[in-house]
mmCIF file of C-alpha atoms and ligand atoms in Angstrom:
data_model
loop_
_atom_site.group_PDB
_atom_site.id
_atom_site.type_symbol
_atom_site.label_atom_id
_atom_site.label_comp_id
_atom_site.label_asym_id
_atom_site.label_seq_id
_atom_site.Cartn_x
_atom_site.Cartn_y
_atom_site.Cartn_z
ATOM 1 C CA MET A 64 0.000 0.000 0.000
ATOM 2 C CA ARG A 65 1.377 3.471 -0.894
ATOM 3 C CA PRO A 66 1.981 5.693 2.157
ATOM 4 C CA GLU A 67 -0.648 8.289 1.191
ATOM 5 C CA ARG A 68 -3.272 5.565 0.735
ATOM 6 C CA ALA A 69 -2.289 4.054 4.078
ATOM 7 C CA ALA A 70 -2.735 7.485 5.671
ATOM 8 C CA ARG A 71 -6.164 7.879 4.058
ATOM 9 C CA ALA A 72 -7.166 4.440 5.279
ATOM 10 C CA LEU A 73 -6.029 5.327 8.792
ATOM 11 C CA VAL A 74 -8.049 8.538 8.818
ATOM 12 C CA ALA A 75 -11.094 6.726 7.459
ATOM 13 C CA GLY A 76 -10.573 3.972 10.016
ATOM 14 C CA LEU A 77 -10.285 6.428 12.872
ATOM 15 C CA ALA A 78 -13.542 8.047 11.821
ATOM 16 C CA VAL A 79 -15.182 4.647 12.044
ATOM 17 C CA GLY A 80 -13.308 3.977 15.290
ATOM 18 C CA VAL A 81 -15.284 6.824 16.832
ATOM 19 C CA ALA A 82 -18.303 4.670 16.145
ATOM 20 C CA THR A 83 -17.161 2.143 18.724
ATOM 21 C CA ALA A 84 -18.737 3.469 21.869
ATOM 22 C CA CYS A 85 -16.532 1.419 24.194
ATOM 23 C CA ALA A 86 -13.491 3.579 24.828
ATOM 24 C CA PRO A 87 -10.404 1.681 25.988
ATOM 25 C CA ASP A 88 -9.923 1.781 29.753
ATOM 26 C CA ASP A 89 -7.461 0.305 32.208
ATOM 27 C CA GLU A 90 -8.757 -3.217 31.760
ATOM 28 C CA THR A 91 -8.933 -3.090 27.967
ATOM 29 C CA SER A 92 -5.829 -3.763 25.847
ATOM 30 C CA HIS A 93 -6.164 -1.912 22.575
ATOM 31 C CA SER A 94 -4.169 -2.767 19.406
ATOM 32 C CA ARG A 95 -4.596 -1.375 15.925
ATOM 33 C CA PHE A 96 -3.058 -2.069 12.523
ATOM 34 C CA LEU A 97 -3.838 -1.653 8.837
ATOM 35 C CA ALA A 98 -5.051 -4.694 6.868
ATOM 36 C CA PHE A 99 -7.575 -5.319 4.067
ATOM 37 C CA GLY A 100 -7.212 -1.603 3.241
ATOM 38 C CA THR A 101 -8.744 -0.587 6.553
ATOM 39 C CA LEU A 102 -7.908 0.018 10.195
ATOM 40 C CA VAL A 103 -8.325 -3.120 12.287
ATOM 41 C CA GLU A 104 -8.767 -2.717 16.034
ATOM 42 C CA VAL A 105 -8.493 -5.544 18.527
ATOM 43 C CA ASP A 106 -9.749 -4.747 22.036
ATOM 44 C CA VAL A 107 -9.240 -7.430 24.652
ATOM 45 C CA TYR A 108 -10.883 -7.010 28.056
ATOM 46 C CA GLY A 109 -9.686 -8.444 31.325
ATOM 47 C CA THR A 110 -6.732 -10.470 29.976
ATOM 48 C CA ASP A 111 -3.089 -9.836 30.843
ATOM 49 C CA GLU A 112 -1.202 -7.434 28.551
ATOM 50 C CA LYS A 113 1.141 -10.141 27.269
ATOM 51 C CA THR A 114 -1.604 -12.484 26.053
ATOM 52 C CA ALA A 115 -3.525 -9.567 24.531
ATOM 53 C CA ALA A 116 -0.442 -8.291 22.660
ATOM 54 C CA ARG A 117 0.391 -11.801 21.430
ATOM 55 C CA ALA A 118 -3.173 -12.294 20.213
ATOM 56 C CA ALA A 119 -3.188 -8.987 18.331
ATOM 57 C CA ALA A 120 0.212 -9.703 16.722
ATOM 58 C CA ASP A 121 -1.034 -13.147 15.706
ATOM 59 C CA ILE A 122 -4.162 -11.710 14.141
ATOM 60 C CA GLU A 123 -2.207 -9.001 12.319
ATOM 61 C CA ALA A 124 0.178 -11.569 10.787
ATOM 62 C CA CYS A 125 -2.764 -13.771 9.801
ATOM 63 C CA PHE A 126 -4.668 -10.866 8.169
ATOM 64 C CA HIS A 127 -1.651 -9.932 6.026
ATOM 65 C CA VAL A 128 -1.234 -13.529 4.814
ATOM 66 C CA LEU A 129 -4.946 -13.765 3.978
ATOM 67 C CA HIS A 130 -4.981 -10.383 2.239
ATOM 68 C CA ASP A 131 -2.111 -11.446 -0.037
ATOM 69 C CA ALA A 132 -3.612 -14.878 -0.764
ATOM 70 C CA TRP A 133 -7.128 -13.541 -1.452
ATOM 71 C CA HIS A 134 -6.337 -10.355 -3.372
ATOM 72 C CA PRO A 135 -7.929 -10.827 -6.828
ATOM 73 C CA TRP A 136 -5.122 -9.183 -8.814
ATOM 74 C CA ALA A 137 -1.907 -9.280 -6.745
ATOM 75 C CA GLU A 138 0.858 -11.897 -6.960
ATOM 76 C CA GLY A 139 -0.787 -14.282 -4.478
ATOM 77 C CA GLU A 140 -2.842 -17.434 -4.982
ATOM 78 C CA LEU A 141 -6.114 -15.832 -6.137
ATOM 79 C CA GLY A 142 -4.291 -13.409 -8.454
ATOM 80 C CA ARG A 143 -2.612 -16.384 -10.145
ATOM 81 C CA ILE A 144 -5.959 -18.170 -10.480
ATOM 82 C CA ASN A 145 -7.595 -15.125 -12.067
ATOM 83 C CA ARG A 146 -4.752 -14.729 -14.564
ATOM 84 C CA ALA A 147 -5.090 -18.428 -15.490
ATOM 85 C CA ILE A 148 -8.883 -18.054 -15.940
ATOM 86 C CA ALA A 149 -8.330 -15.072 -18.262
ATOM 87 C CA ALA A 150 -5.878 -17.171 -20.281
ATOM 88 C CA GLY A 151 -8.391 -20.044 -20.464
ATOM 89 C CA GLU A 152 -6.148 -22.340 -18.435
ATOM 90 C CA PRO A 153 -6.648 -24.444 -15.290
ATOM 91 C CA ALA A 154 -4.743 -23.459 -12.138
ATOM 92 C CA PRO A 155 -3.795 -25.112 -8.863
ATOM 93 C CA ILE A 156 -5.926 -24.158 -5.860
ATOM 94 C CA GLY A 157 -5.086 -24.827 -2.203
ATOM 95 C CA GLU A 158 -7.465 -26.435 0.260
ATOM 96 C CA ASP A 159 -8.129 -23.220 2.168
ATOM 97 C CA LEU A 160 -9.073 -21.142 -0.870
ATOM 98 C CA ALA A 161 -11.109 -24.021 -2.352
ATOM 99 C CA GLY A 162 -13.086 -24.201 0.917
ATOM 100 C CA LEU A 163 -13.631 -20.470 0.879
ATOM 101 C CA LEU A 164 -14.850 -20.562 -2.701
ATOM 102 C CA ALA A 165 -17.268 -23.391 -1.870
ATOM 103 C CA GLU A 166 -18.651 -21.317 1.026
ATOM 104 C CA ALA A 167 -18.960 -18.255 -1.240
ATOM 105 C CA SER A 168 -20.807 -20.367 -3.832
ATOM 106 C CA ARG A 169 -23.307 -21.565 -1.210
ATOM 107 C CA LEU A 170 -23.913 -17.994 -0.034
ATOM 108 C CA SER A 171 -24.326 -16.914 -3.650
ATOM 109 C CA ARG A 172 -26.969 -19.597 -4.198
ATOM 110 C CA ASP A 173 -28.736 -18.708 -0.909
ATOM 111 C CA SER A 174 -28.862 -15.049 -2.013
ATOM 112 C CA GLY A 175 -30.401 -15.877 -5.392
ATOM 113 C CA GLY A 176 -27.149 -14.815 -7.075
ATOM 114 C CA LEU A 177 -27.129 -11.259 -5.672
ATOM 115 C CA PHE A 178 -23.961 -12.051 -3.716
ATOM 116 C CA ASP A 179 -21.747 -13.020 -6.636
ATOM 117 C CA PRO A 180 -18.069 -13.833 -5.919
ATOM 118 C CA THR A 181 -17.200 -13.891 -9.651
ATOM 119 C CA LEU A 182 -17.660 -10.194 -10.460
ATOM 120 C CA GLY A 183 -13.923 -9.448 -10.478
ATOM 121 C CA ARG A 184 -13.815 -8.370 -14.124
ATOM 122 C CA LEU A 185 -16.756 -5.980 -13.681
ATOM 123 C CA VAL A 186 -15.287 -4.563 -10.455
ATOM 124 C CA ALA A 187 -12.021 -3.977 -12.345
ATOM 125 C CA LEU A 188 -13.863 -2.454 -15.333
ATOM 126 C CA TRP A 189 -15.464 0.067 -12.957
ATOM 127 C CA GLY A 190 -11.992 0.876 -11.605
ATOM 128 C CA PHE A 191 -12.617 -0.357 -8.067
ATOM 129 C CA ALA A 192 -9.947 -3.069 -8.196
ATOM 130 C CA ASP A 193 -7.157 -0.480 -8.209
ATOM 131 C CA ASP A 194 -5.894 -0.076 -4.637
ATOM 132 C CA GLU A 195 -3.987 3.071 -5.527
ATOM 133 C CA GLN A 196 -6.382 5.216 -7.516
ATOM 134 C CA SER A 197 -10.070 6.006 -7.533
ATOM 135 C CA PRO A 198 -11.912 5.878 -10.861
ATOM 136 C CA VAL A 199 -13.140 9.166 -12.359
ATOM 137 C CA ALA A 200 -15.848 8.104 -14.831
ATOM 138 C CA PRO A 201 -18.115 5.101 -15.457
ATOM 139 C CA PRO A 202 -17.075 2.608 -18.150
ATOM 140 C CA ALA A 203 -18.812 2.378 -21.537
ATOM 141 C CA GLY A 204 -22.126 0.521 -21.385
ATOM 142 C CA ALA A 205 -21.034 -1.756 -24.254
ATOM 143 C CA ARG A 206 -18.107 -3.054 -22.189
ATOM 144 C CA ILE A 207 -20.388 -3.775 -19.217
ATOM 145 C CA ARG A 208 -22.837 -5.591 -21.500
ATOM 146 C CA ALA A 209 -20.062 -7.662 -23.063
ATOM 147 C CA LEU A 210 -19.042 -9.007 -19.631
ATOM 148 C CA LEU A 211 -22.668 -9.595 -18.588
ATOM 149 C CA ASP A 212 -23.440 -11.389 -21.874
ATOM 150 C CA ALA A 213 -20.493 -13.715 -21.257
ATOM 151 C CA GLY A 214 -22.242 -14.606 -17.962
ATOM 152 C CA THR A 215 -21.123 -14.508 -14.331
ATOM 153 C CA GLY A 216 -21.683 -16.715 -11.284
ATOM 154 C CA PRO A 217 -19.883 -19.508 -9.442
ATOM 155 C CA ASP A 218 -21.557 -22.158 -11.636
ATOM 156 C CA ARG A 219 -18.948 -21.326 -14.252
ATOM 157 C CA LEU A 220 -16.153 -22.533 -11.974
ATOM 158 C CA ARG A 221 -15.065 -26.163 -11.600
ATOM 159 C CA VAL A 222 -12.906 -27.319 -8.724
ATOM 160 C CA ASP A 223 -11.605 -30.803 -9.338
ATOM 161 C CA GLY A 224 -9.387 -31.932 -6.485
ATOM 162 C CA ARG A 225 -6.688 -29.277 -6.243
ATOM 163 C CA THR A 226 -7.335 -27.759 -9.699
ATOM 164 C CA ILE A 227 -9.696 -24.948 -10.624
ATOM 165 C CA SER A 228 -10.914 -24.082 -14.107
ATOM 166 C CA SER A 229 -13.620 -21.874 -15.557
ATOM 167 C CA THR A 230 -15.989 -22.351 -18.460
ATOM 168 C CA SER A 231 -15.792 -18.582 -19.031
ATOM 169 C CA ARG A 232 -12.697 -16.443 -19.521
ATOM 170 C CA ALA A 233 -14.769 -13.323 -18.797
ATOM 171 C CA ILE A 234 -15.101 -13.867 -15.038
ATOM 172 C CA ALA A 235 -12.657 -13.378 -12.181
ATOM 173 C CA VAL A 236 -13.019 -14.446 -8.565
ATOM 174 C CA ASP A 237 -13.441 -11.472 -6.196
ATOM 175 C CA LEU A 238 -14.102 -12.423 -2.578
ATOM 176 C CA GLY A 239 -14.181 -8.775 -1.420
ATOM 177 C CA GLY A 240 -17.857 -9.071 -0.427
ATOM 178 C CA PHE A 241 -17.118 -11.522 2.403
ATOM 179 C CA ALA A 242 -13.339 -11.952 2.865
ATOM 180 C CA LYS A 243 -13.260 -9.493 5.756
ATOM 181 C CA GLY A 244 -15.997 -11.505 7.474
ATOM 182 C CA VAL A 245 -14.063 -14.734 7.086
ATOM 183 C CA ALA A 246 -10.908 -13.044 8.416
ATOM 184 C CA VAL A 247 -12.803 -11.665 11.434
ATOM 185 C CA ASP A 248 -14.239 -15.139 12.166
ATOM 186 C CA ARG A 249 -10.713 -16.554 12.079
ATOM 187 C CA ALA A 250 -9.433 -13.791 14.376
ATOM 188 C CA ILE A 251 -12.169 -14.615 16.912
ATOM 189 C CA GLU A 252 -11.268 -18.300 16.619
ATOM 190 C CA ARG A 253 -7.619 -17.478 17.375
ATOM 191 C CA LEU A 254 -8.529 -15.341 20.373
ATOM 192 C CA ARG A 255 -10.643 -18.174 21.776
ATOM 193 C CA ARG A 256 -7.801 -20.656 21.278
ATOM 194 C CA LEU A 257 -5.490 -18.332 23.218
ATOM 195 C CA GLY A 258 -7.952 -18.405 26.092
ATOM 196 C CA VAL A 259 -9.299 -14.869 25.557
ATOM 197 C CA THR A 260 -12.930 -14.709 26.725
ATOM 198 C CA ASN A 261 -13.784 -11.010 26.231
ATOM 199 C CA ALA A 262 -12.767 -9.205 23.033
ATOM 200 C CA ILE A 263 -13.897 -7.262 20.002
ATOM 201 C CA VAL A 264 -12.313 -7.402 16.546
ATOM 202 C CA ASN A 265 -13.341 -4.327 14.568
ATOM 203 C CA ALA A 266 -12.235 -4.046 10.931
ATOM 204 C CA GLY A 267 -13.264 -0.546 9.866
ATOM 205 C CA GLY A 268 -16.645 -0.717 11.606
ATOM 206 C CA ASP A 269 -17.321 -4.383 10.698
ATOM 207 C CA LEU A 270 -16.871 -6.517 13.772
ATOM 208 C CA ARG A 271 -17.443 -9.560 15.926
ATOM 209 C CA VAL A 272 -17.256 -9.898 19.700
ATOM 210 C CA ILE A 273 -16.687 -12.530 22.335
ATOM 211 C CA GLY A 274 -17.884 -12.251 25.895
ATOM 212 C CA ARG A 275 -18.620 -8.907 27.485
ATOM 213 C CA HIS A 276 -16.979 -5.644 28.407
ATOM 214 C CA GLY A 277 -16.874 -6.088 32.163
ATOM 215 C CA ASP A 278 -20.378 -6.019 33.646
ATOM 216 C CA ARG A 279 -22.089 -4.962 30.409
ATOM 217 C CA PRO A 280 -22.245 -6.211 26.813
ATOM 218 C CA TRP A 281 -20.000 -4.690 24.136
ATOM 219 C CA ARG A 282 -21.733 -1.582 22.825
ATOM 220 C CA ILE A 283 -21.065 -0.396 19.285
ATOM 221 C CA GLY A 284 -22.170 2.370 16.967
ATOM 222 C CA ILE A 285 -23.304 2.128 13.350
ATOM 223 C CA ARG A 286 -21.833 4.765 11.116
ATOM 224 C CA HIS A 287 -24.087 7.441 9.658
ATOM 225 C CA PRO A 288 -24.023 6.936 5.866
ATOM 226 C CA ARG A 289 -23.888 10.636 5.040
ATOM 227 C CA ARG A 290 -22.355 12.470 8.013
ATOM 228 C CA PRO A 291 -19.449 11.962 10.402
ATOM 229 C CA GLY A 292 -20.399 10.023 13.528
ATOM 230 C CA ILE A 293 -22.978 7.350 14.183
ATOM 231 C CA MET A 294 -26.669 6.893 13.389
ATOM 232 C CA ALA A 295 -27.475 4.040 15.793
ATOM 233 C CA GLU A 296 -26.205 2.098 18.799
ATOM 234 C CA LEU A 297 -26.386 -1.571 19.488
ATOM 235 C CA GLU A 298 -25.379 -3.966 22.253
ATOM 236 C CA VAL A 299 -23.655 -7.027 20.847
ATOM 237 C CA ASP A 300 -23.769 -10.379 22.631
ATOM 238 C CA ASP A 301 -21.152 -13.132 22.859
ATOM 239 C CA GLY A 302 -20.212 -14.450 19.390
ATOM 240 C CA GLU A 303 -22.328 -11.962 17.451
ATOM 241 C CA SER A 304 -21.081 -9.880 14.542
ATOM 242 C CA VAL A 305 -22.263 -6.694 12.845
ATOM 243 C CA PHE A 306 -21.430 -5.914 9.210
ATOM 244 C CA THR A 307 -22.421 -2.918 7.118
ATOM 245 C CA SER A 308 -22.245 -2.388 3.350
ATOM 246 C CA GLY A 309 -22.449 1.239 2.270
ATOM 247 C CA ASP A 310 -22.304 3.336 -0.891
ATOM 248 C CA TYR A 311 -19.927 5.720 0.928
ATOM 249 C CA GLU A 312 -17.033 3.264 1.077
ATOM 250 C CA ARG A 313 -15.409 3.133 -2.363
ATOM 251 C CA HIS A 314 -17.112 5.567 -4.699
ATOM 252 C CA PHE A 315 -16.716 8.488 -7.078
ATOM 253 C CA VAL A 316 -19.029 11.230 -8.291
ATOM 254 C CA TYR A 317 -19.411 11.795 -12.032
ATOM 255 C CA ARG A 318 -21.699 14.527 -13.390
ATOM 256 C CA GLY A 319 -23.408 14.819 -10.034
ATOM 257 C CA ARG A 320 -24.137 11.100 -9.669
ATOM 258 C CA ARG A 321 -22.553 8.774 -7.113
ATOM 259 C CA TYR A 322 -21.053 5.521 -8.414
ATOM 260 C CA HIS A 323 -19.925 2.981 -5.824
ATOM 261 C CA HIS A 324 -18.325 -0.446 -5.536
ATOM 262 C CA ILE A 325 -21.290 -2.755 -4.823
ATOM 263 C CA LEU A 326 -22.447 -4.032 -8.187
ATOM 264 C CA ASP A 327 -25.766 -5.536 -9.144
ATOM 265 C CA PRO A 328 -24.885 -8.767 -11.031
ATOM 266 C CA ARG A 329 -28.106 -8.374 -13.075
ATOM 267 C CA THR A 330 -27.118 -5.001 -14.546
ATOM 268 C CA GLY A 331 -23.355 -4.738 -14.030
ATOM 269 C CA GLU A 332 -23.974 -1.282 -12.491
ATOM 270 C CA PRO A 333 -23.698 -0.054 -8.885
ATOM 271 C CA ALA A 334 -26.821 -1.201 -7.015
ATOM 272 C CA ALA A 335 -29.138 1.799 -6.842
ATOM 273 C CA ASN A 336 -31.736 1.037 -4.208
ATOM 274 C CA ALA A 337 -29.866 1.351 -0.890
ATOM 275 C CA VAL A 338 -27.442 3.663 0.868
ATOM 276 C CA SER A 339 -26.378 1.254 3.582
ATOM 277 C CA VAL A 340 -27.337 -2.146 4.950
ATOM 278 C CA THR A 341 -26.391 -3.451 8.397
ATOM 279 C CA VAL A 342 -26.686 -7.119 9.332
ATOM 280 C CA LEU A 343 -26.320 -8.559 12.829
ATOM 281 C CA GLY A 344 -25.656 -12.285 12.857
ATOM 282 C CA ASP A 345 -23.878 -15.181 14.488
ATOM 283 C CA ASP A 346 -21.056 -15.567 12.015
ATOM 284 C CA ALA A 347 -19.179 -12.737 10.419
ATOM 285 C CA ALA A 348 -18.724 -14.380 6.988
ATOM 286 C CA ARG A 349 -22.484 -14.797 6.498
ATOM 287 C CA ALA A 350 -23.247 -11.335 7.925
ATOM 288 C CA ASP A 351 -20.698 -9.799 5.531
ATOM 289 C CA ALA A 352 -22.021 -11.634 2.453
ATOM 290 C CA ALA A 353 -25.607 -10.886 3.515
ATOM 291 C CA ALA A 354 -24.957 -7.142 3.928
ATOM 292 C CA THR A 355 -23.609 -7.071 0.352
ATOM 293 C CA ALA A 356 -26.467 -9.178 -1.069
ATOM 294 C CA LEU A 357 -29.217 -7.222 0.728
ATOM 295 C CA PHE A 358 -27.670 -3.959 -0.431
ATOM 296 C CA VAL A 359 -27.995 -5.241 -4.013
ATOM 297 C CA ALA A 360 -31.593 -6.364 -3.377
ATOM 298 C CA GLY A 361 -32.389 -2.871 -2.088
ATOM 299 C CA ALA A 362 -35.383 -1.280 -0.351
ATOM 300 C CA GLY A 363 -38.411 -3.562 -0.094
ATOM 301 C CA ALA A 364 -36.819 -6.485 -1.921
ATOM 302 C CA TRP A 365 -34.248 -7.334 0.803
ATOM 303 C CA ARG A 366 -36.751 -9.158 3.010
ATOM 304 C CA ALA A 367 -37.116 -12.204 0.750
ATOM 305 C CA VAL A 368 -33.346 -12.421 0.206
ATOM 306 C CA ALA A 369 -32.709 -12.208 3.975
ATOM 307 C CA GLY A 370 -34.991 -15.235 4.390
ATOM 308 C CA GLY A 371 -32.931 -17.240 1.883
ATOM 309 C CA LEU A 372 -29.713 -16.316 3.685
ATOM 310 C CA GLY A 373 -31.154 -17.058 7.127
ATOM 311 C CA VAL A 374 -30.462 -13.594 8.566
ATOM 312 C CA GLU A 375 -33.047 -12.055 10.889
ATOM 313 C CA HIS A 376 -31.504 -8.784 12.060
ATOM 314 C CA VAL A 377 -31.351 -6.254 9.232
ATOM 315 C CA MET A 378 -31.462 -2.476 8.860
ATOM 316 C CA LEU A 379 -31.488 -0.801 5.444
ATOM 317 C CA VAL A 380 -31.224 2.917 4.783
ATOM 318 C CA ALA A 381 -33.004 3.725 1.511
ATOM 319 C CA PRO A 382 -31.813 6.430 -0.915
ATOM 320 C CA ASP A 383 -34.553 8.799 0.350
ATOM 321 C CA GLY A 384 -33.363 8.387 3.969
ATOM 322 C CA ARG A 385 -36.169 6.029 4.988
ATOM 323 C CA ILE A 386 -35.085 3.235 7.323
ATOM 324 C CA GLU A 387 -36.389 -0.286 6.807
ATOM 325 C CA MET A 388 -35.810 -2.749 9.620
ATOM 326 C CA SER A 389 -36.711 -6.285 10.513
ATOM 327 C CA THR A 390 -38.694 -6.476 13.762
ATOM 328 C CA PRO A 391 -35.897 -8.375 15.598
ATOM 329 C CA MET A 392 -33.433 -5.611 14.604
ATOM 330 C CA ALA A 393 -35.807 -2.893 15.819
ATOM 331 C CA GLY A 394 -35.836 -4.670 19.184
ATOM 332 C CA ARG A 395 -32.047 -4.471 19.459
ATOM 333 C CA LEU A 396 -31.041 -1.159 17.947
ATOM 334 C CA ARG A 397 -31.385 2.412 19.204
ATOM 335 C CA LEU A 398 -31.403 5.153 16.566
ATOM 336 C CA THR A 399 -29.371 8.184 17.608
ATOM 337 C CA ARG A 400 -29.369 10.295 14.424
ATOM 338 C CA PRO A 401 -31.655 9.091 11.628
ATOM 339 C CA PRO A 402 -30.382 9.890 8.115
ATOM 340 C CA ALA A 403 -33.606 11.597 6.994
ATOM 341 C CA GLY A 404 -33.434 14.086 9.884
ATOM 342 C CA GLY A 405 -36.399 14.903 12.117
ATOM 343 C CA GLU A 406 -38.619 12.000 13.013
ATOM 344 C CA PRO A 407 -37.249 8.695 11.709
ATOM 345 C CA ARG A 408 -39.459 7.042 9.132
ATOM 346 C CA ILE A 409 -39.077 3.438 10.117
ATOM 347 C CA GLU A 410 -40.806 0.669 8.248
ATOM 348 C CA LEU A 411 -41.025 -2.682 9.942
ATOM 349 C CA GLU A 412 -42.331 -5.725 8.156
ATOM 350 C CA ALA A 413 -46.102 -5.966 7.901
ATOM 351 C CA ALA A 414 -47.642 -7.865 10.821
ATOM 352 C CA THR A 415 -48.623 -11.390 9.820
HETATM 353 P P1 LIG B 989 -18.871 -5.171 0.924
HETATM 354 O O1 LIG B 989 -18.234 -3.895 1.362
HETATM 355 O O2 LIG B 989 -18.719 -6.302 1.881
HETATM 356 O O3 LIG B 989 -20.314 -4.983 0.522
HETATM 357 O O4 LIG B 989 -18.086 -5.699 -0.355
HETATM 358 C C1 LIG B 989 -17.955 -4.934 -1.513
HETATM 359 C C2 LIG B 989 -16.883 -5.561 -2.377
HETATM 360 O O5 LIG B 989 -17.341 -6.846 -2.832
HETATM 361 C C3 LIG B 989 -16.590 -4.760 -3.642
HETATM 362 O O6 LIG B 989 -15.517 -3.883 -3.443
HETATM 363 C C4 LIG B 989 -16.268 -5.862 -4.646
HETATM 364 O O7 LIG B 989 -14.933 -6.271 -4.505
HETATM 365 C C5 LIG B 989 -17.156 -6.999 -4.220
HETATM 366 N N1 LIG B 989 -18.511 -6.965 -4.812
HETATM 367 C C6 LIG B 989 -19.140 -5.971 -5.485
HETATM 368 N N2 LIG B 989 -20.406 -6.318 -5.819
HETATM 369 C C7 LIG B 989 -20.587 -7.577 -5.317
HETATM 370 C C8 LIG B 989 -21.676 -8.507 -5.338
HETATM 371 N N3 LIG B 989 -22.859 -8.214 -5.913
HETATM 372 N N4 LIG B 989 -21.481 -9.716 -4.745
HETATM 373 C C9 LIG B 989 -20.311 -10.040 -4.150
HETATM 374 N N5 LIG B 989 -19.251 -9.220 -4.107
HETATM 375 C C10 LIG B 989 -19.385 -8.005 -4.678
HETATM 376 MG MG1 LIG B 990 -20.006 -7.719 2.539
#
């Protein structure tokens, strides 16, 4: 990562860090590092300094290895696979990545294809694969259509033992919609193995917790999609995770219109019917994939997709500032600053 980008990521991460309501205190060991292009914070409560520092160092090393292996275009394992697919050749795939791809394929199927881990070529066409530079204009419609016509989706991939091949040269594997979730799950797993019983792993506002913060649950904030600070607070119980997909993350403005990094696989364009989606769930990988898929589904349509993915706690902010929430989420979350201003316009599901 270039220094200026690292600095930007740190500033962005700190802004999100404000969203974590639990400030470090004497009994909390706080570590932070940059990984997956964002600031990762590991807070461990009530464990000795040495164990907490070892756990954080362990997690940092692990995140860097995973980032290199799972980056769609770098020199690592997935980058090599994507170059082989583009050349129409098979490539070796390790057990870990093959397992991850199988999990991504299941989530894709459960989401009716809205979570699509094979959009790498479209993401690159839009300019969002470049870690160094932001795009300045949308690509030509004909180029989007050409990639869509060639077809996307995990069904085009074949994993045979330790070899992967694709029936289409026009796709590339991009696990960006759930890799952070998988990494956070693994971090929590590591903390548990080290005997840590109270901790939070927060990767740029996406997080999972274990245990509690002393005599109360971990309390977190959900970032306001349009202003600095938070829009809602939430208490998170042992093992739970909270993931948000937003149009404010990677985006550019062209002729007054916002274009962002979450693409609708049906159109090849940024999904237009949400501003942010927050999912609370038991595992971070599913919550991460679900936040992306429900963002693509958009206002109104997310409810059916949430059912397919088995997620019950959802909040969606619509482009007009309206908030749609599942009833279980409304029972957990406290709005502090609704995006529409004034009285929040909250729509729960119709009573059945
Ligand atoms: P997230 O912030 O978790 O919603 O992930 C967004 C990232 O996932 C993008 O930067 C792309 O790399 C990738 N992506 C974009 N659209 C999709 C999609 N429909 N399904 C799965 N991954 C996607
Ligand atoms: Mg996601």
